[in-house]
Amino acid sequence: MNRDIKPYSNLQEVRKSKPGEVTNAVKAALEVGYRHLDCAMAYSNEAEVGAGLKAKIDDGTVKREDVFITSKLWNTMHHPDDVAKACQMTLDQLGVTYLDLYLIHWPMAYKRGEVLFPEDENGVMQVDDIEYTDTWLAMEQLVDKGMCKAIGVSNFNLKMIKEIQAINKVPIANHQIELHPWLTQEELVRYCQDNNISVTAYSPLGSPDRPWVKDTDPNLMADPEVMRIAEAKGKSPAQVLIRFALQRGIICIPKSVTPSRIKDNFEALDFELSATDMKDLMALNKDYRGCALEWIKHRHHPFTPLA
């Protein structure tokens, strides 16, 4: 995509899957053995996720308590008065009475309202100045109300994590971050794990299908070292990348709506990478972010804050 074009323009439409595709993917995943569903209001598909979950509960494949469900508070709902409303909307869409984990999706707030990606007449994202610490305190009330069992954050930097810890009464249960061999985030991962904050890796395959990807962007799964290890193990590059996260003690959430790939990804559980493999993959780090959202101008941007 040309950078002169707004990367987030019509992002809701770009992200949408074909009707029924997400429902079928959820059913396929639960049948294979997955028991973690990673959701978000911003994905605009929670009703389909809920339909897939209901189908597998109704046919006896799983019970609600067998499945760990994560969702995320979107940027337009950061105002403390909106947090419970947003969570209830997600519960209603998913058809469940509680979430196992609810995360603040990003630390920067967008303009309040029902438009997920609010732009002005010039196509510039409209933001709000709400403090994420205030949002966090409203998130804590959701645990008290039984709407979710645990809360956490996503896409926060280390300074932001520490600011939450300075005021929280409910612990940060999880931090979801972009993580792969090109972005190993060693200091942040170490801090979280040392402080009993589990880490979830999103985009573990480098997010090759992100809406704003350009033809000239590098492809992690074509990295020569990843391909070499995959060939030596008789595995796919995707399986190697998933295994890389798992062996770091990190939860891994590869994205797919293709049943065959969903099954293949699950097979990352049946092999191990050697210590040398892990060292070689860690050495690939170049602090490359596929999901930097560098076009969003906000003082709470975790990677490129306004001065």
Coordinates of N, CA, C and O in Angstrom, one line a residue, residues 105-108 132 154-160 175 202 289 291-293 296 298-306:
H105 N -6.8 -2.5 24.5 CA -6.2 -2.9 23.2 C -5.0 -2.1 22.9 O -4.0 -2.6 22.4
W106 N -5.1 -0.7 23.1 CA -4.0 0.2 22.9 C -4.0 1.2 24.0 O -5.1 1.6 24.4
P107 N -2.9 1.8 24.3 CA -2.9 2.9 25.4 C -3.5 4.2 24.9 O -3.9 5.0 25.7
M108 N -3.5 4.4 23.6 CA -4.0 5.8 23.1 C -5.5 5.7 22.8 O -6.0 4.8 22.2
Y132 N -4.7 6.5 30.3 CA -5.0 5.0 30.3 C -5.0 4.5 31.8 O -5.6 3.5 32.0
S154 N -2.5 -4.4 26.2 CA -1.9 -4.8 24.9 C -1.2 -3.6 24.3 O -1.7 -2.5 24.4
N155 N -0.1 -3.8 23.7 CA 0.7 -2.7 23.0 C 1.1 -1.6 24.0 O 1.2 -0.5 23.5
F156 N 1.4 -1.9 25.2 CA 1.9 -0.9 26.1 C 3.4 -1.0 26.1 O 4.0 -2.1 25.9
N157 N 4.1 0.1 26.4 CA 5.6 0.0 26.6 C 5.9 -0.2 28.1 O 5.0 -0.2 28.9
L158 N 7.2 -0.4 28.4 CA 7.5 -0.8 29.8 C 7.2 0.4 30.7 O 6.7 0.1 31.9
K159 N 7.4 1.6 30.3 CA 7.1 2.7 31.2 C 5.6 2.7 31.5 O 5.2 3.0 32.7
M160 N 4.7 2.4 30.6 CA 3.3 2.4 30.8 C 2.9 1.3 31.7 O 2.0 1.5 32.5
H175 N 0.0 -9.3 29.1 CA 0.3 -8.2 28.2 C 0.5 -8.9 26.8 O 1.3 -9.8 26.6
Y202 N 1.1 -11.7 19.6 CA 0.3 -11.6 18.4 C 1.2 -11.3 17.2 O 2.4 -11.0 17.3
R289 N 8.6 -3.7 13.4 CA 7.2 -3.8 13.8 C 6.3 -3.8 12.5 O 6.4 -2.8 11.8
C291 N 3.1 -3.9 13.0 CA 1.9 -3.2 13.6 C 2.3 -2.0 14.4 O 2.0 -1.9 15.6
A292 N 3.1 -1.1 13.9 CA 3.5 0.1 14.6 C 2.5 1.2 14.7 O 2.6 2.1 15.6
L293 N 1.5 1.2 13.8 CA 0.5 2.3 13.8 C 1.2 3.7 13.8 O 0.8 4.6 14.6
I296 N -0.7 7.2 13.6 CA -1.5 7.7 14.6 C -0.7 8.7 15.5 O 0.3 8.3 16.1
H298 N -0.4 10.7 18.7 CA -1.0 10.7 20.1 C 0.1 10.7 21.1 O 1.1 10.0 20.9
R299 N -0.1 11.5 22.2 CA 1.0 11.5 23.2 C 1.1 10.2 23.9 O 2.2 10.0 24.6
H300 N 0.1 9.4 23.9 CA 0.2 8.1 24.5 C 0.6 6.9 23.5 O 0.4 5.8 23.8
H301 N 1.0 7.3 22.3 CA 1.5 6.3 21.4 C 2.6 5.5 22.1 O 3.6 6.2 22.5
P302 N 2.6 4.2 22.1 CA 3.6 3.5 22.9 C 5.0 3.4 22.2 O 6.0 3.2 22.9
F303 N 5.0 3.7 20.9 CA 6.3 3.6 20.2 C 6.7 4.9 19.6 O 7.9 5.2 19.6
T304 N 5.8 5.7 19.2 CA 6.2 7.0 18.6 C 5.3 8.1 19.2 O 4.5 8.7 18.5
P305 N 5.5 8.4 20.5 CA 4.6 9.4 21.2 C 4.9 10.8 20.7 O 6.0 11.1 20.2
L306 N 3.9 11.7 20.7 CA 4.1 13.1 20.4 C 5.0 13.7 21.4 O 4.9 13.4 22.6

